[in-house]
Amino acid sequence: MSTELDELYQSVILDHSKRPRNFGEIADGAVHVHGDNPSCGDEIDLSVKFGADGLVEDVKFKGMGCAISQASASLMTMKLKGKSEADAREMLRAFHDIVTVEVAEPPRMLGDLRLLAGVKKFPQRVKCAMLAWRAFEQALERKGDGPTVSTEPH
Ligand code: ZN
């Protein structure tokens, strides 16, 4: 990674971890999922509201933990809003790819999430980066049956 990219990476991660976007909780009609990553101490409470058309209408999170986990969650919520389940799953798969294997050309749809590709060099941090996404995956599974669930994504 070049120094320039490294600086961009640092500033985006720091910005999102200090000022997370979509931070909070959706009060009505949302699926709530709790996830944690004991190896680092990261936690997340994700709420996802699906529209009648099946699209991700709104997504918010509350959490604490390392900068990578919080920045990934913040960036994820920005990208998922308005997406269909199929698009959201595609994004999840693509993001998992860039943080685990060498991808020559990370898909443009990931936007700034592509900056997190550097975590693949640090296997412990992959869990940090994936925490919010695993929680979102659980939310997709629970779509339709509504109740709050607690889970531990891996
Ligand atoms: Zn972490």
PDB file of C-alpha atoms and ligand atoms in Angstrom:
ATOM      1  CA  MET A   1       0.000   0.000   0.000  1.00  0.00           C
ATOM      2  CA  SER A   2       1.391   3.389  -0.959  1.00  0.00           C
ATOM      3  CA  THR A   3       1.851   6.072   1.682  1.00  0.00           C
ATOM      4  CA  GLU A   4      -0.874   8.145   0.109  1.00  0.00           C
ATOM      5  CA  LEU A   5      -3.377   5.314   0.221  1.00  0.00           C
ATOM      6  CA  ASP A   6      -2.266   4.515   3.716  1.00  0.00           C
ATOM      7  CA  GLU A   7      -3.046   8.075   4.805  1.00  0.00           C
ATOM      8  CA  LEU A   8      -6.415   8.016   3.073  1.00  0.00           C
ATOM      9  CA  TYR A   9      -7.184   4.726   4.767  1.00  0.00           C
ATOM     10  CA  GLN A  10      -6.220   6.126   8.147  1.00  0.00           C
ATOM     11  CA  SER A  11      -8.254   9.289   7.767  1.00  0.00           C
ATOM     12  CA  VAL A  12     -11.408   7.549   6.527  1.00  0.00           C
ATOM     13  CA  ILE A  13     -11.237   4.916   9.272  1.00  0.00           C
ATOM     14  CA  LEU A  14     -10.600   7.508  11.959  1.00  0.00           C
ATOM     15  CA  ASP A  15     -13.330   9.795  10.676  1.00  0.00           C
ATOM     16  CA  HIS A  16     -15.938   7.028  10.675  1.00  0.00           C
ATOM     17  CA  SER A  17     -14.903   5.629  14.028  1.00  0.00           C
ATOM     18  CA  LYS A  18     -15.002   9.057  15.662  1.00  0.00           C
ATOM     19  CA  ARG A  19     -18.145  10.273  13.926  1.00  0.00           C
ATOM     20  CA  PRO A  20     -20.058   7.137  13.017  1.00  0.00           C
ATOM     21  CA  ARG A  21     -22.871   7.624  10.490  1.00  0.00           C
ATOM     22  CA  ASN A  22     -26.320   6.194  11.162  1.00  0.00           C
ATOM     23  CA  PHE A  23     -25.467   5.748  14.818  1.00  0.00           C
ATOM     24  CA  GLY A  24     -28.485   4.863  16.935  1.00  0.00           C
ATOM     25  CA  GLU A  25     -31.406   2.530  17.031  1.00  0.00           C
ATOM     26  CA  ILE A  26     -34.531   2.159  14.916  1.00  0.00           C
ATOM     27  CA  ALA A  27     -37.480   2.147  17.288  1.00  0.00           C
ATOM     28  CA  ASP A  28     -40.272   0.671  15.206  1.00  0.00           C
ATOM     29  CA  GLY A  29     -40.558  -2.389  13.048  1.00  0.00           C
ATOM     30  CA  ALA A  30     -36.895  -3.188  12.828  1.00  0.00           C
ATOM     31  CA  VAL A  31     -34.980  -6.423  13.226  1.00  0.00           C
ATOM     32  CA  HIS A  32     -32.444  -6.098  16.028  1.00  0.00           C
ATOM     33  CA  VAL A  33     -29.270  -8.128  16.140  1.00  0.00           C
ATOM     34  CA  HIS A  34     -26.503  -8.058  18.698  1.00  0.00           C
ATOM     35  CA  GLY A  35     -23.078  -9.193  17.675  1.00  0.00           C
ATOM     36  CA  ASP A  36     -19.765  -9.316  19.406  1.00  0.00           C
ATOM     37  CA  ASN A  37     -16.198 -10.145  18.665  1.00  0.00           C
ATOM     38  CA  PRO A  38     -14.668 -11.334  21.956  1.00  0.00           C
ATOM     39  CA  SER A  39     -11.173 -11.634  20.511  1.00  0.00           C
ATOM     40  CA  CYS A  40     -11.023  -7.835  20.241  1.00  0.00           C
ATOM     41  CA  GLY A  41     -13.828  -6.654  22.515  1.00  0.00           C
ATOM     42  CA  ASP A  42     -15.967  -5.178  19.750  1.00  0.00           C
ATOM     43  CA  GLU A  43     -19.732  -5.035  20.109  1.00  0.00           C
ATOM     44  CA  ILE A  44     -22.530  -3.973  17.863  1.00  0.00           C
ATOM     45  CA  ASP A  45     -26.275  -3.564  18.092  1.00  0.00           C
ATOM     46  CA  LEU A  46     -27.661  -3.390  14.620  1.00  0.00           C
ATOM     47  CA  SER A  47     -31.217  -2.504  13.696  1.00  0.00           C
ATOM     48  CA  VAL A  48     -32.463  -3.015  10.182  1.00  0.00           C
ATOM     49  CA  LYS A  49     -35.828  -1.991   8.848  1.00  0.00           C
ATOM     50  CA  PHE A  50     -37.065  -3.698   5.716  1.00  0.00           C
ATOM     51  CA  GLY A  51     -39.643  -1.993   3.552  1.00  0.00           C
ATOM     52  CA  ALA A  52     -42.785  -3.685   2.258  1.00  0.00           C
ATOM     53  CA  ASP A  53     -40.957  -4.036  -1.061  1.00  0.00           C
ATOM     54  CA  GLY A  54     -38.196  -6.008   0.677  1.00  0.00           C
ATOM     55  CA  LEU A  55     -35.622  -3.239   0.342  1.00  0.00           C
ATOM     56  CA  VAL A  56     -33.410  -2.166   3.210  1.00  0.00           C
ATOM     57  CA  GLU A  57     -35.359   0.900   4.243  1.00  0.00           C
ATOM     58  CA  ASP A  58     -33.162   1.956   7.116  1.00  0.00           C
ATOM     59  CA  VAL A  59     -30.204   0.621   9.045  1.00  0.00           C
ATOM     60  CA  LYS A  60     -28.604   1.952  12.204  1.00  0.00           C
ATOM     61  CA  PHE A  61     -26.065   0.682  14.655  1.00  0.00           C
ATOM     62  CA  LYS A  62     -24.720   1.280  18.094  1.00  0.00           C
ATOM     63  CA  GLY A  63     -21.460  -0.165  19.085  1.00  0.00           C
ATOM     64  CA  MET A  64     -18.138   0.078  20.775  1.00  0.00           C
ATOM     65  CA  GLY A  65     -14.761  -1.332  20.038  1.00  0.00           C
ATOM     66  CA  CYS A  66     -11.807  -0.764  17.790  1.00  0.00           C
ATOM     67  CA  ALA A  67     -11.709   1.765  14.963  1.00  0.00           C
ATOM     68  CA  ILE A  68     -11.881  -0.929  12.264  1.00  0.00           C
ATOM     69  CA  SER A  69     -15.080  -2.477  13.634  1.00  0.00           C
ATOM     70  CA  GLN A  70     -16.835   0.858  14.087  1.00  0.00           C
ATOM     71  CA  ALA A  71     -15.711   2.304  10.767  1.00  0.00           C
ATOM     72  CA  SER A  72     -16.765  -0.832   8.908  1.00  0.00           C
ATOM     73  CA  ALA A  73     -20.212  -0.650  10.554  1.00  0.00           C
ATOM     74  CA  SER A  74     -20.573   3.042   9.755  1.00  0.00           C
ATOM     75  CA  LEU A  75     -19.555   2.604   6.109  1.00  0.00           C
ATOM     76  CA  MET A  76     -21.774  -0.467   5.798  1.00  0.00           C
ATOM     77  CA  THR A  77     -24.912   1.345   6.963  1.00  0.00           C
ATOM     78  CA  MET A  78     -24.318   4.069   4.383  1.00  0.00           C
ATOM     79  CA  LYS A  79     -23.994   1.548   1.581  1.00  0.00           C
ATOM     80  CA  LEU A  80     -26.897  -0.747   2.487  1.00  0.00           C
ATOM     81  CA  LYS A  81     -29.695   1.784   2.657  1.00  0.00           C
ATOM     82  CA  GLY A  82     -32.108   1.350  -0.222  1.00  0.00           C
ATOM     83  CA  LYS A  83     -30.557  -1.924  -1.385  1.00  0.00           C
ATOM     84  CA  SER A  84     -32.510  -5.048  -2.269  1.00  0.00           C
ATOM     85  CA  GLU A  85     -31.717  -8.239  -0.388  1.00  0.00           C
ATOM     86  CA  ALA A  86     -29.932  -9.611  -3.463  1.00  0.00           C
ATOM     87  CA  ASP A  87     -27.757  -6.494  -3.788  1.00  0.00           C
ATOM     88  CA  ALA A  88     -27.050  -6.465  -0.061  1.00  0.00           C
ATOM     89  CA  ARG A  89     -25.960 -10.099  -0.157  1.00  0.00           C
ATOM     90  CA  GLU A  90     -23.781  -9.405  -3.160  1.00  0.00           C
ATOM     91  CA  MET A  91     -22.158  -6.537  -1.287  1.00  0.00           C
ATOM     92  CA  LEU A  92     -21.613  -8.712   1.773  1.00  0.00           C
ATOM     93  CA  ARG A  93     -19.944 -11.365  -0.344  1.00  0.00           C
ATOM     94  CA  ALA A  94     -17.789  -8.814  -2.174  1.00  0.00           C
ATOM     95  CA  PHE A  95     -16.721  -7.162   1.072  1.00  0.00           C
ATOM     96  CA  HIS A  96     -15.828 -10.520   2.620  1.00  0.00           C
ATOM     97  CA  ASP A  97     -13.712 -11.207  -0.473  1.00  0.00           C
ATOM     98  CA  ILE A  98     -11.698  -8.007  -0.303  1.00  0.00           C
ATOM     99  CA  VAL A  99     -10.859  -8.456   3.384  1.00  0.00           C
ATOM    100  CA  THR A 100      -9.880 -12.127   3.028  1.00  0.00           C
ATOM    101  CA  VAL A 101      -8.380 -12.685  -0.415  1.00  0.00           C
ATOM    102  CA  GLU A 102      -6.433 -10.721  -2.974  1.00  0.00           C
ATOM    103  CA  VAL A 103      -8.916  -9.075  -5.326  1.00  0.00           C
ATOM    104  CA  ALA A 104      -7.361  -7.442  -8.377  1.00  0.00           C
ATOM    105  CA  GLU A 105     -10.180  -4.976  -8.839  1.00  0.00           C
ATOM    106  CA  PRO A 106     -12.459  -4.469  -5.844  1.00  0.00           C
ATOM    107  CA  PRO A 107     -16.005  -3.750  -7.072  1.00  0.00           C
ATOM    108  CA  ARG A 108     -16.857  -0.057  -7.299  1.00  0.00           C
ATOM    109  CA  MET A 109     -20.150  -0.619  -5.497  1.00  0.00           C
ATOM    110  CA  LEU A 110     -18.161  -0.980  -2.273  1.00  0.00           C
ATOM    111  CA  GLY A 111     -17.027   2.646  -2.382  1.00  0.00           C
ATOM    112  CA  ASP A 112     -14.891   3.629   0.615  1.00  0.00           C
ATOM    113  CA  LEU A 113     -15.324   0.137   2.030  1.00  0.00           C
ATOM    114  CA  ARG A 114     -12.566  -0.788  -0.393  1.00  0.00           C
ATOM    115  CA  LEU A 115     -10.156   1.050   1.886  1.00  0.00           C
ATOM    116  CA  LEU A 116     -10.642  -1.724   4.432  1.00  0.00           C
ATOM    117  CA  ALA A 117      -9.055  -4.278   2.089  1.00  0.00           C
ATOM    118  CA  GLY A 118      -5.788  -3.766   3.977  1.00  0.00           C
ATOM    119  CA  VAL A 119      -7.065  -5.755   6.962  1.00  0.00           C
ATOM    120  CA  LYS A 120      -6.506  -9.007   5.105  1.00  0.00           C
ATOM    121  CA  LYS A 121      -2.878  -8.762   6.180  1.00  0.00           C
ATOM    122  CA  PHE A 122      -4.049  -8.952   9.783  1.00  0.00           C
ATOM    123  CA  PRO A 123      -6.204 -12.063  10.270  1.00  0.00           C
ATOM    124  CA  GLN A 124      -7.357 -10.937  13.723  1.00  0.00           C
ATOM    125  CA  ARG A 125      -8.745  -7.724  12.281  1.00  0.00           C
ATOM    126  CA  VAL A 126     -10.850  -9.535   9.679  1.00  0.00           C
ATOM    127  CA  LYS A 127     -13.317 -10.403  12.444  1.00  0.00           C
ATOM    128  CA  CYS A 128     -13.424  -6.725  13.416  1.00  0.00           C
ATOM    129  CA  ALA A 129     -14.179  -5.681   9.841  1.00  0.00           C
ATOM    130  CA  MET A 130     -16.789  -8.441   9.385  1.00  0.00           C
ATOM    131  CA  LEU A 131     -18.627  -7.964  12.693  1.00  0.00           C
ATOM    132  CA  ALA A 132     -21.285  -5.564  11.386  1.00  0.00           C
ATOM    133  CA  TRP A 133     -21.711  -7.619   8.215  1.00  0.00           C
ATOM    134  CA  ARG A 134     -22.245 -10.843  10.130  1.00  0.00           C
ATOM    135  CA  ALA A 135     -24.861  -9.037  12.199  1.00  0.00           C
ATOM    136  CA  PHE A 136     -26.499  -7.813   9.007  1.00  0.00           C
ATOM    137  CA  GLU A 137     -26.468 -11.345   7.622  1.00  0.00           C
ATOM    138  CA  GLN A 138     -28.322 -12.468  10.757  1.00  0.00           C
ATOM    139  CA  ALA A 139     -30.818  -9.651  10.260  1.00  0.00           C
ATOM    140  CA  LEU A 140     -31.500 -10.938   6.732  1.00  0.00           C
ATOM    141  CA  GLU A 141     -32.132 -14.409   8.143  1.00  0.00           C
ATOM    142  CA  ARG A 142     -34.566 -12.964  10.673  1.00  0.00           C
ATOM    143  CA  LYS A 143     -36.311 -10.738   8.185  1.00  0.00           C
ATOM    144  CA  GLY A 144     -40.013 -11.321   8.523  1.00  0.00           C
ATOM    145  CA  ASP A 145     -40.111 -12.813  11.985  1.00  0.00           C
ATOM    146  CA  GLY A 146     -39.202  -9.607  13.745  1.00  0.00           C
ATOM    147  CA  PRO A 147     -38.162 -10.451  17.295  1.00  0.00           C
ATOM    148  CA  THR A 148     -34.907  -9.276  18.769  1.00  0.00           C
ATOM    149  CA  VAL A 149     -32.223 -11.901  18.564  1.00  0.00           C
ATOM    150  CA  SER A 150     -28.840 -12.227  20.089  1.00  0.00           C
ATOM    151  CA  THR A 151     -26.039 -13.824  18.205  1.00  0.00           C
ATOM    152  CA  GLU A 152     -22.332 -14.123  18.036  1.00  0.00           C
ATOM    153  CA  PRO A 153     -21.123 -13.755  14.485  1.00  0.00           C
ATOM    154  CA  HIS A 154     -17.992 -15.589  13.471  1.00  0.00           C
TER     155      HIS A 154
HETATM  156 ZN    ZN B   1     -11.756  -4.971  16.717  1.00  0.00          ZN
END
